[in-house]
Amino acid sequence: MFIEEASLVMKGIAAEYNTILNLVRYIDLSHNNFSGEIPTELTSLGAVQSLNLSDNSFTGRIPSSIGAMSALESIDLSGNQFDGEIPQSISNLTFLSFLNFSNNNLIGKIPLSTQMQSFEASCFIGNELCGAPLPENCTETVQTSDHENGEELDGDEDEVDWFYVSMALGFVVGFWSVIGSLLVNKRWRYM
């Protein structure tokens, strides 16, 4: 068994660490031609603030355990071959201020969170993603593709017609309620 220990004296204060992996703050493994999936052990390093795995040949899905890296401020997974959806757990990363998932094989909707919607669309290009901050809306994509395949949209056309009919009817009733009141009550005409 390998025992990790470190003593660190900083500003006159001695600190003993039983595991030095808790000291790891920045991981940059970019441009190394690594392949395979991200080891789950990597996502257990909760003190990591910056993770850069860009421009390798990583495959598989982004592990959902990445959302447990609560100190993460920067993550760059661009230029790999990740597939599947972006895990919803990534919305747990409240300190995240930089993200780049571009040029992978990711699909589906970008998870909803304040941080995820604040990133530029360029952080997600080169994937089959939809939803904010991208201009492509996920629900429009599904409806458009169904309609292009010749499938009828189940009752949506009737609902749209009823919407406009009820809107026009509401305007007419509201307009004539005001005009009718003014015609009936002469005192209100001069107010």
PDB file of N, CA and C in Angstrom, residues 21-22 27 128 148 163 169-170:
ATOM      1  N   LEU A  21      -3.046  14.141  -2.679  1.00  0.00           N
ATOM      2  CA  LEU A  21      -3.969  14.333  -3.789  1.00  0.00           C
ATOM      3  C   LEU A  21      -4.951  15.464  -3.502  1.00  0.00           C
ATOM      4  N   ASN A  22      -5.197  15.742  -2.238  1.00  0.00           N
ATOM      5  CA  ASN A  22      -6.062  16.872  -1.894  1.00  0.00           C
ATOM      6  C   ASN A  22      -5.402  18.212  -2.193  1.00  0.00           C
ATOM      7  N   ILE A  27      -5.037  20.576 -13.185  1.00  0.00           N
ATOM      8  CA  ILE A  27      -4.651  19.418 -13.985  1.00  0.00           C
ATOM      9  C   ILE A  27      -4.725  19.824 -15.450  1.00  0.00           C
ATOM     10  N   GLU A 128     -23.661  18.039 -31.737  1.00  0.00           N
ATOM     11  CA  GLU A 128     -25.078  18.028 -32.113  1.00  0.00           C
ATOM     12  C   GLU A 128     -25.913  18.431 -30.900  1.00  0.00           C
ATOM     13  N   GLU A 148     -40.988  17.517 -41.388  1.00  0.00           N
ATOM     14  CA  GLU A 148     -40.292  17.303 -42.649  1.00  0.00           C
ATOM     15  C   GLU A 148     -40.412  15.856 -43.105  1.00  0.00           C
ATOM     16  N   PHE A 163     -56.010  29.584 -30.733  1.00  0.00           N
ATOM     17  CA  PHE A 163     -55.313  30.658 -30.037  1.00  0.00           C
ATOM     18  C   PHE A 163     -55.638  32.002 -30.674  1.00  0.00           C
ATOM     19  N   LEU A 169     -61.332  37.299 -30.297  1.00  0.00           N
ATOM     20  CA  LEU A 169     -62.578  37.399 -29.545  1.00  0.00           C
ATOM     21  C   LEU A 169     -62.381  38.218 -28.269  1.00  0.00           C
ATOM     22  N   GLY A 170     -61.279  38.018 -27.579  1.00  0.00           N
ATOM     23  CA  GLY A 170     -60.981  38.800 -26.377  1.00  0.00           C
ATOM     24  C   GLY A 170     -60.815  40.273 -26.682  1.00  0.00           C
TER      25      GLY A 170
END
